[in-house]
PDB file of C-alpha atoms in Angstrom:
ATOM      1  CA  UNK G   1       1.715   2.040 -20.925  1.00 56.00           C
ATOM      2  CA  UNK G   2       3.109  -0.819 -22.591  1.00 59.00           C
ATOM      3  CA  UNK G   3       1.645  -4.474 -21.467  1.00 65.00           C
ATOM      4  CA  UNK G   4       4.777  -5.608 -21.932  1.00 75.00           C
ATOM      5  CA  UNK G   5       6.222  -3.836 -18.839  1.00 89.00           C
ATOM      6  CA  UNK G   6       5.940  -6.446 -15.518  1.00 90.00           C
ATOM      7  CA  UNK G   7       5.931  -4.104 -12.923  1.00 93.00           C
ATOM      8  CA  UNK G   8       4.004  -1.140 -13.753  1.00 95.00           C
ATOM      9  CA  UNK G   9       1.291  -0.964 -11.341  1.00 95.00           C
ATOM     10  CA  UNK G  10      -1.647   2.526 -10.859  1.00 95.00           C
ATOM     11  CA  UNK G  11      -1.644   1.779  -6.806  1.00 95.00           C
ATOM     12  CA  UNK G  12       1.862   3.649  -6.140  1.00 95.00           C
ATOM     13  CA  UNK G  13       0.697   6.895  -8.513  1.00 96.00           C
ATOM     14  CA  UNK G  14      -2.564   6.939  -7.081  1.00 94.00           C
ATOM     15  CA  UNK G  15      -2.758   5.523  -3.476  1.00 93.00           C
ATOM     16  CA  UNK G  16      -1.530   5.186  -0.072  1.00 91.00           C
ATOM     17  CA  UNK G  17      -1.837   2.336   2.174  1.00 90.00           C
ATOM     18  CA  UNK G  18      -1.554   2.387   6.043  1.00 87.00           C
ATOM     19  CA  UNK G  19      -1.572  -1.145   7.577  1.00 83.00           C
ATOM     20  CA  UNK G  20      -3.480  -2.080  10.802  1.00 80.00           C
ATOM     21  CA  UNK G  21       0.009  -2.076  12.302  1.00 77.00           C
ATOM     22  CA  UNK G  22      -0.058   1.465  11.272  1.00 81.00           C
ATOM     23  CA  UNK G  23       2.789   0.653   8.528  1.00 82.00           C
ATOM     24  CA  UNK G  24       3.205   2.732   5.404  1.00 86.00           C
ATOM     25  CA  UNK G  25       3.118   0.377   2.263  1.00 85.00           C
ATOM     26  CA  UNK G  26       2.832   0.537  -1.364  1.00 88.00           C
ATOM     27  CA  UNK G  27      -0.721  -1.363  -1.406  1.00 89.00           C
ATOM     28  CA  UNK G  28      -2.908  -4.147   0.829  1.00 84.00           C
ATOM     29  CA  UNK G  29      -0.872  -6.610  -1.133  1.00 85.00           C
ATOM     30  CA  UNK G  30       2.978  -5.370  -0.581  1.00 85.00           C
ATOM     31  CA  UNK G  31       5.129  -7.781   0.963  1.00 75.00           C
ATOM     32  CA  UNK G  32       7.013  -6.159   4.083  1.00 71.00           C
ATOM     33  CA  UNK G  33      10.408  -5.816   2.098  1.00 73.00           C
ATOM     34  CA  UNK G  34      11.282  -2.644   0.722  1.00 75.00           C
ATOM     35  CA  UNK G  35      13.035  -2.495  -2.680  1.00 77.00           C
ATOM     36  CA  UNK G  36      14.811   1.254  -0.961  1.00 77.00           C
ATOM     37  CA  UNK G  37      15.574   2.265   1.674  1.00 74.00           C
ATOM     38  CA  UNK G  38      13.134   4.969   3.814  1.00 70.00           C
ATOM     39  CA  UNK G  39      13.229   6.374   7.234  1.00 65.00           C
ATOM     40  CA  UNK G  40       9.548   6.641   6.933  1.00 67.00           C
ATOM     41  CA  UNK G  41       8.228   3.194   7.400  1.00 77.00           C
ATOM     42  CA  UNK G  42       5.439   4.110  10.206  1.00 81.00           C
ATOM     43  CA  UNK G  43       2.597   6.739   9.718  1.00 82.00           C
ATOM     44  CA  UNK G  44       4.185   8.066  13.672  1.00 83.00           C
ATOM     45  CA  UNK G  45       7.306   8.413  10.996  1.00 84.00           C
ATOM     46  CA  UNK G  46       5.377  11.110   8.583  1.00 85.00           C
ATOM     47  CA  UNK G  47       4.907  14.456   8.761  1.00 86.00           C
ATOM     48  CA  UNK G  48       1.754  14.397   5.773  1.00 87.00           C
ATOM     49  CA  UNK G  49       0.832  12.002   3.724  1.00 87.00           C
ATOM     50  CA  UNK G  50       1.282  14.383   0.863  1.00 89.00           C
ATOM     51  CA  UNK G  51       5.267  14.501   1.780  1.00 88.00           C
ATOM     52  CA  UNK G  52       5.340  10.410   1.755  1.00 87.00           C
ATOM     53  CA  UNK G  53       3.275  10.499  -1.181  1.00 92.00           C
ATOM     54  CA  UNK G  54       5.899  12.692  -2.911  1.00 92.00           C
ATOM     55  CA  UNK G  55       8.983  11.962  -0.837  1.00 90.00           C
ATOM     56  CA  UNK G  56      12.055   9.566  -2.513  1.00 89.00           C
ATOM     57  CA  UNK G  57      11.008   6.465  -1.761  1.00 90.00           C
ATOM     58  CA  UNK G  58       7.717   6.491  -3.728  1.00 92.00           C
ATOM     59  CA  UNK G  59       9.899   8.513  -6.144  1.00 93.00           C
ATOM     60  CA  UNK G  60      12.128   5.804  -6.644  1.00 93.00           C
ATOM     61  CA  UNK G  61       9.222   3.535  -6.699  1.00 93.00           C
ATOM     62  CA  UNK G  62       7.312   5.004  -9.399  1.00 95.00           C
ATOM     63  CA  UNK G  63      10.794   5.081 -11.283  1.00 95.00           C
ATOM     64  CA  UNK G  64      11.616   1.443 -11.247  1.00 95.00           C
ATOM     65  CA  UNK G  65       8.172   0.650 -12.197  1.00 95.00           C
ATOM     66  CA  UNK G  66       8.135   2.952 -15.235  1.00 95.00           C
ATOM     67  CA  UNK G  67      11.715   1.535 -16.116  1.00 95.00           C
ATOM     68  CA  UNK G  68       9.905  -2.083 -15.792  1.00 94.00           C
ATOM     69  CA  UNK G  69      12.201  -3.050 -13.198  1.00 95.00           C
ATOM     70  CA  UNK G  70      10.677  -5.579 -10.528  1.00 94.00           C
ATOM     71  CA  UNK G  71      10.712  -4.717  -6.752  1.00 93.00           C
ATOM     72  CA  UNK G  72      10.512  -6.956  -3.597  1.00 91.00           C
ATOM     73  CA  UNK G  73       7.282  -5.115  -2.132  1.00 90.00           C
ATOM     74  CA  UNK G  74       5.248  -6.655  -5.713  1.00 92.00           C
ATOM     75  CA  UNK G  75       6.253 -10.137  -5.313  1.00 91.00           C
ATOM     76  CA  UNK G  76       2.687 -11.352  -4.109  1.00 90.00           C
ATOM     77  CA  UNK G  77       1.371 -10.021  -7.559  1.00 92.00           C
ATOM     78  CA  UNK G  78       4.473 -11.325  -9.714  1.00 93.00           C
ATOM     79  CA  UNK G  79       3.749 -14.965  -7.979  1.00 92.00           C
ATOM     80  CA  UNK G  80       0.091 -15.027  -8.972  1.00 92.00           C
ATOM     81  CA  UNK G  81       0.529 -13.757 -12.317  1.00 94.00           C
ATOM     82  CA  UNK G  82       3.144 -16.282 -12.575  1.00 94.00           C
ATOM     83  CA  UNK G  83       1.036 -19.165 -11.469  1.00 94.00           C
ATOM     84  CA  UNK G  84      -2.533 -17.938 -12.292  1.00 93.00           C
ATOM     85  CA  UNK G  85      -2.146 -15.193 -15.053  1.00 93.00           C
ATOM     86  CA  UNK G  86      -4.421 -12.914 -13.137  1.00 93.00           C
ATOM     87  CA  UNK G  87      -2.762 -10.436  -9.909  1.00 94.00           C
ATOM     88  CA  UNK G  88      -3.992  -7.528  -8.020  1.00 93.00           C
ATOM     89  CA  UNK G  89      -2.030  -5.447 -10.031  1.00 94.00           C
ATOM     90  CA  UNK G  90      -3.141  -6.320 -13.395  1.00 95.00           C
ATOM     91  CA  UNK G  91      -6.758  -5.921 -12.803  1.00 94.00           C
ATOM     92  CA  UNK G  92      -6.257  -2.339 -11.608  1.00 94.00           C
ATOM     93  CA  UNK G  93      -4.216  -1.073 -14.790  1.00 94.00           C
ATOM     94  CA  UNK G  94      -6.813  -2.794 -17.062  1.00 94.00           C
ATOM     95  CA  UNK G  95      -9.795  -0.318 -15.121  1.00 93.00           C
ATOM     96  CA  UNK G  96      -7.364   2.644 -14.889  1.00 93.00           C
ATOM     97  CA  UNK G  97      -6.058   2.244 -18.847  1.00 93.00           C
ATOM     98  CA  UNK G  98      -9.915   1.115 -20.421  1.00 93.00           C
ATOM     99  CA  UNK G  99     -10.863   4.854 -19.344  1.00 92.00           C
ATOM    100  CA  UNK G 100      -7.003   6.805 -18.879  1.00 91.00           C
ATOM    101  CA  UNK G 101      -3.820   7.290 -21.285  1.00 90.00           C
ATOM    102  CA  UNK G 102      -1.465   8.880 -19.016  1.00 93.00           C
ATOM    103  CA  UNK G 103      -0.016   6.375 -17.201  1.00 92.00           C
ATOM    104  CA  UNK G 104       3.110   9.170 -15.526  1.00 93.00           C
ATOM    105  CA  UNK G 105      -0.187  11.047 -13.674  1.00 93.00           C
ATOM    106  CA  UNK G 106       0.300  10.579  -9.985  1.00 93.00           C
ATOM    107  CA  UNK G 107      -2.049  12.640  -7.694  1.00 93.00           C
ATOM    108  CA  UNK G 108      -3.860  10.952  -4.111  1.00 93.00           C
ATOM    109  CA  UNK G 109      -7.093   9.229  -5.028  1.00 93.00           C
ATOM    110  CA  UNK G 110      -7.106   6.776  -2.278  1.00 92.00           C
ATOM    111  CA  UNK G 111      -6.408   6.213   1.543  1.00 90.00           C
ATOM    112  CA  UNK G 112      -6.303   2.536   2.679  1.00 89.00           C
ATOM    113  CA  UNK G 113      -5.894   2.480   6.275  1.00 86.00           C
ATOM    114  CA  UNK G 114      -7.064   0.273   8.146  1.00 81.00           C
ATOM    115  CA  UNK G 115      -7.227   0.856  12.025  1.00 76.00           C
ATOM    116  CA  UNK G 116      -6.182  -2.339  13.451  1.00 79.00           C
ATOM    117  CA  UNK G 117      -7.106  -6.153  13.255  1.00 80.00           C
ATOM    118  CA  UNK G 118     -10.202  -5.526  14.993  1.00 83.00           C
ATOM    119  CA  UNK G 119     -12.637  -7.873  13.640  1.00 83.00           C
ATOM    120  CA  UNK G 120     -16.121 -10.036  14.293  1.00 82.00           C
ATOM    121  CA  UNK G 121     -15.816 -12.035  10.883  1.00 85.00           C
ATOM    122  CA  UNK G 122     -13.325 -14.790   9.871  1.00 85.00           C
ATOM    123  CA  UNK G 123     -13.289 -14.608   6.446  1.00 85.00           C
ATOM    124  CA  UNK G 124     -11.449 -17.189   5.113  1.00 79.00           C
ATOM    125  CA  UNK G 125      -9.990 -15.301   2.063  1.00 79.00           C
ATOM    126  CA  UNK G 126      -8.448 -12.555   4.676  1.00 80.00           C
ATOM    127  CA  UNK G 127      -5.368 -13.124   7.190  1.00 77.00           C
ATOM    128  CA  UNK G 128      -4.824 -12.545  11.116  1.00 80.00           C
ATOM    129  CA  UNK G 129      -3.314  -9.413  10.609  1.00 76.00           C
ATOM    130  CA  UNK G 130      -6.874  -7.788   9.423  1.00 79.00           C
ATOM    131  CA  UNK G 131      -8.852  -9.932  11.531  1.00 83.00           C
ATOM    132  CA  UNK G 132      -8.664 -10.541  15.250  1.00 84.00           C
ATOM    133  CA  UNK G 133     -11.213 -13.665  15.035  1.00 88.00           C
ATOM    134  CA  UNK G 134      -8.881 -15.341  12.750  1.00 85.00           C
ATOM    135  CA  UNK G 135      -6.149 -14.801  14.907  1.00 82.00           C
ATOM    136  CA  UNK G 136      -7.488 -16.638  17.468  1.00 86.00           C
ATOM    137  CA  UNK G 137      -8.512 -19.625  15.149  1.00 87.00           C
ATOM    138  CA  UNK G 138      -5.055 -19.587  13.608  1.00 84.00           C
ATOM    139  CA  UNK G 139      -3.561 -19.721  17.353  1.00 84.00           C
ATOM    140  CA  UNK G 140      -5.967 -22.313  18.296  1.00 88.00           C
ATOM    141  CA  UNK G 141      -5.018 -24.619  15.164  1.00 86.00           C
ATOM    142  CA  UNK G 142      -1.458 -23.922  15.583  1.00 84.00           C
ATOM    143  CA  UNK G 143      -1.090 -22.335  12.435  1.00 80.00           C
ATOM    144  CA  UNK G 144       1.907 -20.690  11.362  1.00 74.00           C
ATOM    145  CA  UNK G 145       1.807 -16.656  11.877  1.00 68.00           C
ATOM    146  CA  UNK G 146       3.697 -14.470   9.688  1.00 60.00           C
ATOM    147  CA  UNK G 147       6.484 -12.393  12.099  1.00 51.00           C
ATOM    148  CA  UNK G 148       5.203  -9.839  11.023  1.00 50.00           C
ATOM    149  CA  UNK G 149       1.988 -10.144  12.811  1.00 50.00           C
ATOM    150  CA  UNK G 150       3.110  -9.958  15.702  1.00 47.00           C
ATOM    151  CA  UNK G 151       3.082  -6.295  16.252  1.00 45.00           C
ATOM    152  CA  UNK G 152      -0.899  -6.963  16.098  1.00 42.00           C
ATOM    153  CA  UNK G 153      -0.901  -7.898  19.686  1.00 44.00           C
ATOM    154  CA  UNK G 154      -0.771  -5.044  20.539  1.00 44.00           C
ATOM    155  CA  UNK G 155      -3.575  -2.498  21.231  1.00 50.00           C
ATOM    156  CA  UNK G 156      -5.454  -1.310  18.089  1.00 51.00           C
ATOM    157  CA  UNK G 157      -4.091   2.128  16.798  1.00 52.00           C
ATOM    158  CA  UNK G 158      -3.840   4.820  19.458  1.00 60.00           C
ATOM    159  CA  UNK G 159      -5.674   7.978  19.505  1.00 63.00           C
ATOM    160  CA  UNK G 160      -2.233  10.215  19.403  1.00 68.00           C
ATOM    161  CA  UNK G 161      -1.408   7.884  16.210  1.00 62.00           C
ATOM    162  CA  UNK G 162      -4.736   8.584  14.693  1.00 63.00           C
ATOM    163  CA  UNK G 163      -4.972  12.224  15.181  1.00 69.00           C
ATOM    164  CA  UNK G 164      -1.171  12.529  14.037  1.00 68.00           C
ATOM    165  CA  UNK G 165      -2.873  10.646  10.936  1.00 62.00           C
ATOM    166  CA  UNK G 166      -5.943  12.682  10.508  1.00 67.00           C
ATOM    167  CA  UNK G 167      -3.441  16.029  10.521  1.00 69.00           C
ATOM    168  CA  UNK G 168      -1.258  14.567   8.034  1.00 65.00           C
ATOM    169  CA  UNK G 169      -4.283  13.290   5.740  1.00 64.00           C
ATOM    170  CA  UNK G 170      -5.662  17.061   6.426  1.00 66.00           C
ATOM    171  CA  UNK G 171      -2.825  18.790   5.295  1.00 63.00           C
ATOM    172  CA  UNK G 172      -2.608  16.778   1.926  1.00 55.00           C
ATOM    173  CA  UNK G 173      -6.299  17.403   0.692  1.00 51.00           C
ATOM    174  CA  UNK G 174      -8.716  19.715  -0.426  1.00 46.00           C
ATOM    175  CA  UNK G 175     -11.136  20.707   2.452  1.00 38.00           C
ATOM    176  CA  UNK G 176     -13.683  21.513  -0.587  1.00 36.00           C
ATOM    177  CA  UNK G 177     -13.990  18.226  -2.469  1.00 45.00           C
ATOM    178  CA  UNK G 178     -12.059  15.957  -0.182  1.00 47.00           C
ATOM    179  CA  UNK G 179      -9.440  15.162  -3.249  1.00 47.00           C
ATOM    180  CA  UNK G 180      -5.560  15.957  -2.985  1.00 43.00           C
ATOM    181  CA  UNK G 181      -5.161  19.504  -4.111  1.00 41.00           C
ATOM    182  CA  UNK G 182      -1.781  18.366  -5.980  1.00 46.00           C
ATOM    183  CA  UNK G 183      -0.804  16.553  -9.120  1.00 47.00           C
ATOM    184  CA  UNK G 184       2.179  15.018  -9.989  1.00 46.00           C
ATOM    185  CA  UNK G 185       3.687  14.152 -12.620  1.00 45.00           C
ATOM    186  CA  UNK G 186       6.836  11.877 -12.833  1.00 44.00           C
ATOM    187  CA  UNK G 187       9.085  11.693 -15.341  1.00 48.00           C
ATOM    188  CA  UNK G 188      10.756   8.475 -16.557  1.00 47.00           C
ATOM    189  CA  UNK G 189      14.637   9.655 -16.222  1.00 42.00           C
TER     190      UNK G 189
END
C-alpha cells in the first residue's frame, strides 16, 4: 500500500467494533458520522457480524479508503496526524505492513465490544462513555459531555442484546479455532 494514500487504514479489513452503547463502528476511534449511509447502525440492527462485516457499507468503506478518499468516521486520526504526525491509524498499518503485503485481504481478526461504561477506574486518557467513574467526575465538574453519551445512561447492555450478539458473532466464526471461516478480498473498482 502506498504511504502516500491518507486514508487507508487495516481496522475496517480486519475488525469490528461494537460500542458500549452497543453501536456498530469502524474502530474505538470513529467519530459518530458516517461517510454512507446504513440501516445497520446498532448490533439489535444485524443479523451476523459476518453480514455487517461484508455488507455495503463496509464495502463502500474499504473502497474509499483504497481510492485514498477521506471519510468523516477517520477524522480523529486525520486531526492527530495533522497536529502530531502520529494517529491510531498509522501505527496499525506500520505492524500490519512490517510483516503483510496484501493490503486488499479482509477477513475478521478482531471483535471490540465493549459491554457498557461500566467502570471502577478513571483513567484520565479514557472518556465517560467507557467509564462510568468518569462520568460522574465529568458531571460533578460540569464538564461538557459529548451528545452522544447520553445513551450511556442507560442500563449496561441487555441480556437479549448480548445473546442476539453472541449468535451473530457465532454464526461468523470457526467453532474450531475461533477465527472467521471467510476471507475476503476487495477489489479496488
Amino acid at each position: 500500500m502506498h504511504k502516500d494514500n491518507k486514508s487507508y487504514c487495516r481496522v475496517p479489513f480486519d475488525s469490528v467494533t461494537i460500542t458500549p452503547t452497543g453501536r456498530m463502528h469502524l474502530c474505538c476511534e470513529s467519530q459518530h458520522n458516517f461517510s454512507f449511509d446504513t440501516e445497520q447502525k446498532d448490533i439489535k440492527d444485524i443479523e451476523s457480524i459476518e453480514k455487517w462485516f461484508t455488507g455495503s457499507y463496509l464495502t463502500k468503506v474499504r473502497k474509499s479508503m483504497l481510492d485514498g478518499k477521506p471519510l468523516k468516521e477517520c477524522e480523529f486520526c486525520y486531526r492527530s496526524e495533522k497536529q502530531y504526525g502520529h494517529s491510531s491509524r498509522l501505527g496499525i498499518n506500520q505492524k500490519y505492513f512490517a510483516n503483510n503485503k496484501d493490503h486488499l485481504e479482509a477477513s475478521i481478526k478482531k471483535i471490540d465490544m465493549k459491554l457498557g461504561n461500566k467502570c471502577n477506574l478513571k483513567c484520565k486518557m479514557c472518556f465517560p462513555y467507557a467509564s462510568s467513574e468518569l462520568w460522574k467526575e465529568w458531571k460533578e465538574l460540569g464538564l461538557p459531555v459529548h451528545r452522544s453519551y447520553i445513551q450511556l445512561q442507560q442500563k449496561p447492555l441487555s441480556n437479549q442484546k448480548l445473546k442476539k450478539f453472541l449468535n451473530a458473532a457465532n454464526k461468523s466464526k470457526d467453532s474450531k479455532n475461533g477465527q472467521s471461516h471467510k476471507k475476503h478480498n476487495f477489489q479496488k473498482a
